[in-house]
Amino acid sequence: MKRTQKILAPSILSADFLNLGRDVTIALEAGAQYIHFDVMDGTFVPQISFGTPVIKALRPLTDAVIDVHLMVEDPSRHVEEYARQGADIITVHAETCTHLDRVIGQIKACGKKASVALNPATSLHVLDYVLDELDMVLIMTVNPGFGGQKYIPYCDGKIRALRKMIDERGLDTDIQVDGGISASNAKRLSECGVDVFVCGSAVFEGDIAKNVKDIMEQF
Ligand code: DX5
Ligand code: ZN
């Protein structure tokens, strides 16, 4: 069922990479509960971002939840290493897994929370047989690969449909949204049933602490 305490997961893709520890610390001290790592391979998505060395560097900084979003082809090659470096949640894209059920099992065998991401155009039906295994579902609300994009409006209906699926099955699976999320749409999306809000530019552009508070006030 829907969380009472909503979660803000700032995406470090939009942070100042020359001062990553500082920016992450400010966001967490202002109240964010997760840190979202956008791992991009330049193949599944156009950009290359970063890999496990950044997780390894930040892990000792905090015991906040490290939420890894693998935007990479065949993520089964990387799951163990992200688990070893300190990921708490590992999200794989359904579009990148030939054997999705097996990858979900691989993440859980590492003792981590398993999450599946769906691109905007990908149907929720992909989850029909694995939803009960998932700790979280990431609904991409932009086409993945870049920060600072605009929210895709039809995702409201997709979020509500997923909330209905989860509630009808009596599951505790969290709904996460990612892409174009800010204080201007967080309240509406919370009412649609979102539990975890990924914000990149809306947190790290400008006054980080104020941005965090402005967004969390909307939940
Ligand atoms: C896009 C990433 C998102 C992105 C969010 O592929 O998965 O997490 O960084 O950035 P904003 O919040 O700026 O849209
Ligand atoms: Zn992401």
Short mmCIF file of C-alpha atoms and ligand atoms in Angstrom, two decimals:
data_model
loop_
_atom_site.label_atom_id
_atom_site.label_comp_id
_atom_site.label_asym_id
_atom_site.label_seq_id
_atom_site.Cartn_x
_atom_site.Cartn_y
_atom_site.Cartn_z
CA MET A 1 0.00 0.00 0.00
CA LYS A 2 0.94 3.65 -0.46
CA ARG A 3 3.66 4.92 1.90
CA THR A 4 2.58 7.57 4.41
CA GLN A 5 6.14 9.00 4.50
CA LYS A 6 7.09 9.86 0.92
CA ILE A 7 10.72 9.58 -0.18
CA LEU A 8 12.88 12.13 -2.02
CA ALA A 9 15.74 10.57 -3.99
CA PRO A 10 18.00 13.30 -5.45
CA SER A 11 19.71 12.16 -8.66
CA ILE A 12 23.42 12.99 -8.51
CA LEU A 13 23.56 13.24 -12.32
CA SER A 14 22.65 16.94 -11.86
CA ALA A 15 24.99 17.55 -8.89
CA ASP A 16 28.29 19.47 -9.00
CA PHE A 17 30.77 16.66 -9.69
CA LEU A 18 33.63 18.79 -8.43
CA ASN A 19 31.84 18.91 -5.04
CA LEU A 20 29.79 15.74 -5.04
CA GLY A 21 30.22 14.87 -1.36
CA ARG A 22 29.28 18.42 -0.37
CA ASP A 23 26.12 18.49 -2.54
CA VAL A 24 24.97 15.05 -1.40
CA THR A 25 25.52 15.98 2.27
CA ILE A 26 23.48 19.18 1.89
CA ALA A 27 20.61 17.28 0.24
CA LEU A 28 20.57 14.57 2.92
CA GLU A 29 20.85 17.03 5.81
CA ALA A 30 17.86 18.91 4.32
CA GLY A 31 15.78 15.72 4.52
CA ALA A 32 16.26 13.61 1.38
CA GLN A 33 16.26 9.92 2.31
CA TYR A 34 17.75 8.20 -0.77
CA ILE A 35 20.56 9.07 -3.18
CA HIS A 36 19.75 8.12 -6.79
CA PHE A 37 22.64 7.02 -8.99
CA ASP A 38 21.97 7.23 -12.72
CA VAL A 39 24.36 4.74 -14.31
CA MET A 40 24.38 5.17 -18.09
CA ASP A 41 26.37 3.06 -20.57
CA GLY A 42 26.12 5.17 -23.74
CA THR A 43 24.42 2.25 -25.49
CA PHE A 44 20.99 1.74 -23.91
CA VAL A 45 20.93 5.55 -23.47
CA PRO A 46 23.02 8.07 -25.46
CA GLN A 47 25.10 9.40 -22.53
CA ILE A 48 27.81 7.73 -20.46
CA SER A 49 27.60 8.91 -16.82
CA PHE A 50 29.59 7.02 -14.15
CA GLY A 51 30.06 3.59 -12.55
CA THR A 52 30.92 1.88 -9.28
CA PRO A 53 33.91 4.12 -8.36
CA VAL A 54 31.43 6.92 -7.58
CA ILE A 55 29.30 4.61 -5.41
CA LYS A 56 32.45 3.36 -3.66
CA ALA A 57 33.51 6.97 -2.96
CA LEU A 58 30.13 8.05 -1.59
CA ARG A 59 29.18 4.93 0.39
CA PRO A 60 31.31 5.79 3.47
CA LEU A 61 29.80 9.31 3.50
CA THR A 62 26.31 8.22 4.54
CA ASP A 63 24.06 5.37 5.57
CA ALA A 64 21.26 6.82 3.43
CA VAL A 65 19.71 4.42 0.90
CA ILE A 66 21.82 4.14 -2.26
CA ASP A 67 19.34 3.71 -5.08
CA VAL A 68 21.09 2.56 -8.27
CA HIS A 69 19.32 3.01 -11.61
CA LEU A 70 21.10 0.88 -14.20
CA MET A 71 20.48 2.29 -17.65
CA VAL A 72 22.77 -0.31 -19.19
CA GLU A 73 22.41 -3.20 -21.65
CA ASP A 74 22.42 -6.67 -20.03
CA PRO A 75 22.65 -5.42 -16.42
CA SER A 76 23.12 -9.00 -15.13
CA ARG A 77 26.84 -8.43 -15.84
CA HIS A 78 26.97 -5.64 -13.23
CA VAL A 79 24.53 -6.54 -10.44
CA GLU A 80 27.04 -8.26 -8.15
CA GLU A 81 29.57 -5.40 -8.34
CA TYR A 82 26.97 -2.72 -7.53
CA ALA A 83 25.77 -4.86 -4.64
CA ARG A 84 29.38 -5.24 -3.42
CA GLN A 85 30.06 -1.48 -3.63
CA GLY A 86 27.09 -0.68 -1.40
CA ALA A 87 23.90 -0.34 -3.47
CA ASP A 88 20.77 -0.88 -1.36
CA ILE A 89 18.27 -0.89 -4.24
CA ILE A 90 19.19 -2.02 -7.77
CA THR A 91 16.88 -1.05 -10.61
CA VAL A 92 17.18 -2.69 -14.03
CA HIS A 93 15.25 -1.73 -17.16
CA ALA A 94 12.85 -4.39 -18.41
CA GLU A 95 13.89 -3.29 -21.91
CA THR A 96 17.50 -4.41 -21.28
CA CYS A 97 16.86 -7.86 -19.79
CA THR A 98 16.33 -10.94 -21.97
CA HIS A 99 15.67 -12.92 -18.75
CA LEU A 100 14.04 -10.39 -16.41
CA ASP A 101 12.90 -12.96 -13.86
CA ARG A 102 16.46 -14.28 -13.57
CA VAL A 103 17.95 -10.77 -13.03
CA ILE A 104 15.40 -10.01 -10.32
CA GLY A 105 16.45 -13.24 -8.61
CA GLN A 106 20.12 -12.27 -9.01
CA ILE A 107 19.56 -8.91 -7.25
CA LYS A 108 17.67 -10.58 -4.39
CA ALA A 109 20.34 -13.27 -4.07
CA CYS A 110 22.78 -10.41 -3.37
CA GLY A 111 20.51 -9.37 -0.48
CA LYS A 112 19.46 -6.14 -2.21
CA LYS A 113 16.04 -4.66 -3.00
CA ALA A 114 14.94 -5.44 -6.55
CA SER A 115 13.34 -2.84 -8.77
CA VAL A 116 12.34 -2.75 -12.44
CA ALA A 117 12.19 0.42 -14.56
CA LEU A 118 9.84 0.91 -17.50
CA ASN A 119 10.39 3.49 -20.23
CA PRO A 120 7.38 5.73 -20.89
CA ALA A 121 6.11 3.67 -23.85
CA THR A 122 6.61 0.28 -22.16
CA SER A 123 3.40 -1.38 -20.96
CA LEU A 124 2.80 -2.25 -17.31
CA HIS A 125 1.89 -5.74 -18.57
CA VAL A 126 5.61 -6.49 -18.69
CA LEU A 127 5.29 -6.74 -14.88
CA ASP A 128 2.28 -9.10 -14.79
CA TYR A 129 4.27 -12.17 -13.68
CA VAL A 130 7.04 -10.51 -11.65
CA LEU A 131 5.35 -7.63 -9.80
CA ASP A 132 4.95 -9.71 -6.64
CA GLU A 133 8.75 -10.17 -6.54
CA LEU A 134 9.52 -6.46 -6.69
CA ASP A 135 10.34 -4.03 -3.88
CA MET A 136 9.88 -1.08 -6.24
CA VAL A 137 8.83 -0.17 -9.80
CA LEU A 138 10.46 2.84 -11.47
CA ILE A 139 8.12 4.58 -13.89
CA MET A 140 10.30 6.66 -16.24
CA THR A 141 8.49 9.96 -16.76
CA VAL A 142 10.96 11.09 -19.43
CA ASN A 143 12.80 9.12 -22.09
CA PRO A 144 15.95 8.09 -20.20
CA GLY A 145 19.43 9.46 -20.78
CA PHE A 146 19.42 13.08 -19.72
CA GLY A 147 18.54 15.29 -16.76
CA GLY A 148 16.50 18.48 -17.15
CA GLN A 149 13.79 17.08 -19.46
CA LYS A 150 10.03 17.76 -19.30
CA TYR A 151 7.62 15.36 -17.55
CA ILE A 152 5.55 13.30 -20.04
CA PRO A 153 1.88 13.96 -19.10
CA TYR A 154 0.45 10.57 -20.06
CA CYS A 155 2.49 9.04 -17.23
CA ASP A 156 -0.16 10.17 -14.72
CA GLY A 157 -2.51 7.47 -16.02
CA LYS A 158 0.27 4.86 -16.00
CA ILE A 159 1.09 5.67 -12.37
CA ARG A 160 -2.56 5.39 -11.33
CA ALA A 161 -2.89 2.07 -13.18
CA LEU A 162 0.21 0.69 -11.43
CA ARG A 163 -1.05 1.87 -8.03
CA LYS A 164 -4.28 -0.03 -8.74
CA MET A 165 -2.32 -3.18 -9.73
CA ILE A 166 -0.24 -3.03 -6.53
CA ASP A 167 -3.19 -2.33 -4.22
CA GLU A 168 -5.38 -5.06 -5.79
CA ARG A 169 -2.61 -7.57 -5.04
CA GLY A 170 -2.10 -6.20 -1.51
CA LEU A 171 1.60 -5.60 -2.18
CA ASP A 172 4.03 -3.18 -0.46
CA THR A 173 5.85 -2.48 -3.72
CA ASP A 174 6.91 1.19 -3.95
CA ILE A 175 6.21 3.32 -7.02
CA GLN A 176 9.15 5.54 -8.02
CA VAL A 177 9.01 8.28 -10.68
CA ASP A 178 12.04 9.67 -12.43
CA GLY A 179 12.41 12.53 -14.88
CA GLY A 180 10.99 16.06 -14.87
CA ILE A 181 9.87 15.78 -11.23
CA SER A 182 9.78 18.99 -9.17
CA ALA A 183 7.81 20.94 -6.55
CA SER A 184 5.37 21.86 -9.34
CA ASN A 185 4.12 18.29 -9.92
CA ALA A 186 5.11 16.38 -6.75
CA LYS A 187 1.78 16.95 -4.97
CA ARG A 188 -0.28 15.75 -7.94
CA LEU A 189 1.96 12.73 -8.40
CA SER A 190 1.77 11.90 -4.69
CA GLU A 191 -2.04 11.88 -5.07
CA CYS A 192 -1.64 9.54 -8.10
CA GLY A 193 0.07 7.09 -5.74
CA VAL A 194 3.82 7.77 -6.06
CA ASP A 195 6.02 6.78 -3.09
CA VAL A 196 9.57 7.71 -4.20
CA PHE A 197 10.41 10.89 -6.13
CA VAL A 198 13.65 11.16 -8.11
CA CYS A 199 14.68 14.77 -8.71
CA GLY A 200 17.91 15.82 -10.39
CA SER A 201 17.83 19.40 -11.66
CA ALA A 202 14.99 20.35 -9.29
CA VAL A 203 17.28 19.57 -6.33
CA PHE A 204 20.82 20.35 -7.46
CA GLU A 205 20.26 23.47 -9.55
CA GLY A 206 20.29 26.51 -7.21
CA ASP A 207 19.84 26.35 -3.42
CA ILE A 208 19.94 22.60 -2.69
CA ALA A 209 18.62 22.75 0.89
CA LYS A 210 15.75 25.06 -0.10
CA ASN A 211 14.94 22.91 -3.16
CA VAL A 212 14.73 19.78 -1.00
CA LYS A 213 12.42 21.46 1.49
CA ASP A 214 10.22 22.96 -1.24
CA ILE A 215 9.74 19.56 -2.87
CA MET A 216 9.15 17.64 0.38
CA GLU A 217 6.56 20.19 1.49
CA GLN A 218 4.45 19.01 -1.47
CA PHE A 219 4.21 15.37 -0.32
C1 DX5 B 1 17.21 10.32 -16.77
C2 DX5 B 1 17.56 9.94 -15.34
C3 DX5 B 1 16.85 10.81 -14.34
C4 DX5 B 1 17.31 12.22 -14.43
C5 DX5 B 1 16.39 13.08 -13.61
O1 DX5 B 1 17.60 9.30 -17.62
O2 DX5 B 1 17.17 8.61 -15.09
O3 DX5 B 1 17.10 10.33 -13.01
O4 DX5 B 1 18.62 12.35 -13.97
O5 DX5 B 1 16.78 14.39 -13.86
P1 DX5 B 1 15.68 15.56 -13.78
O6 DX5 B 1 15.08 15.43 -12.39
O7 DX5 B 1 16.49 16.82 -13.96
O8 DX5 B 1 14.69 15.31 -14.87
ZN ZN B 2 17.25 7.72 -12.80
#
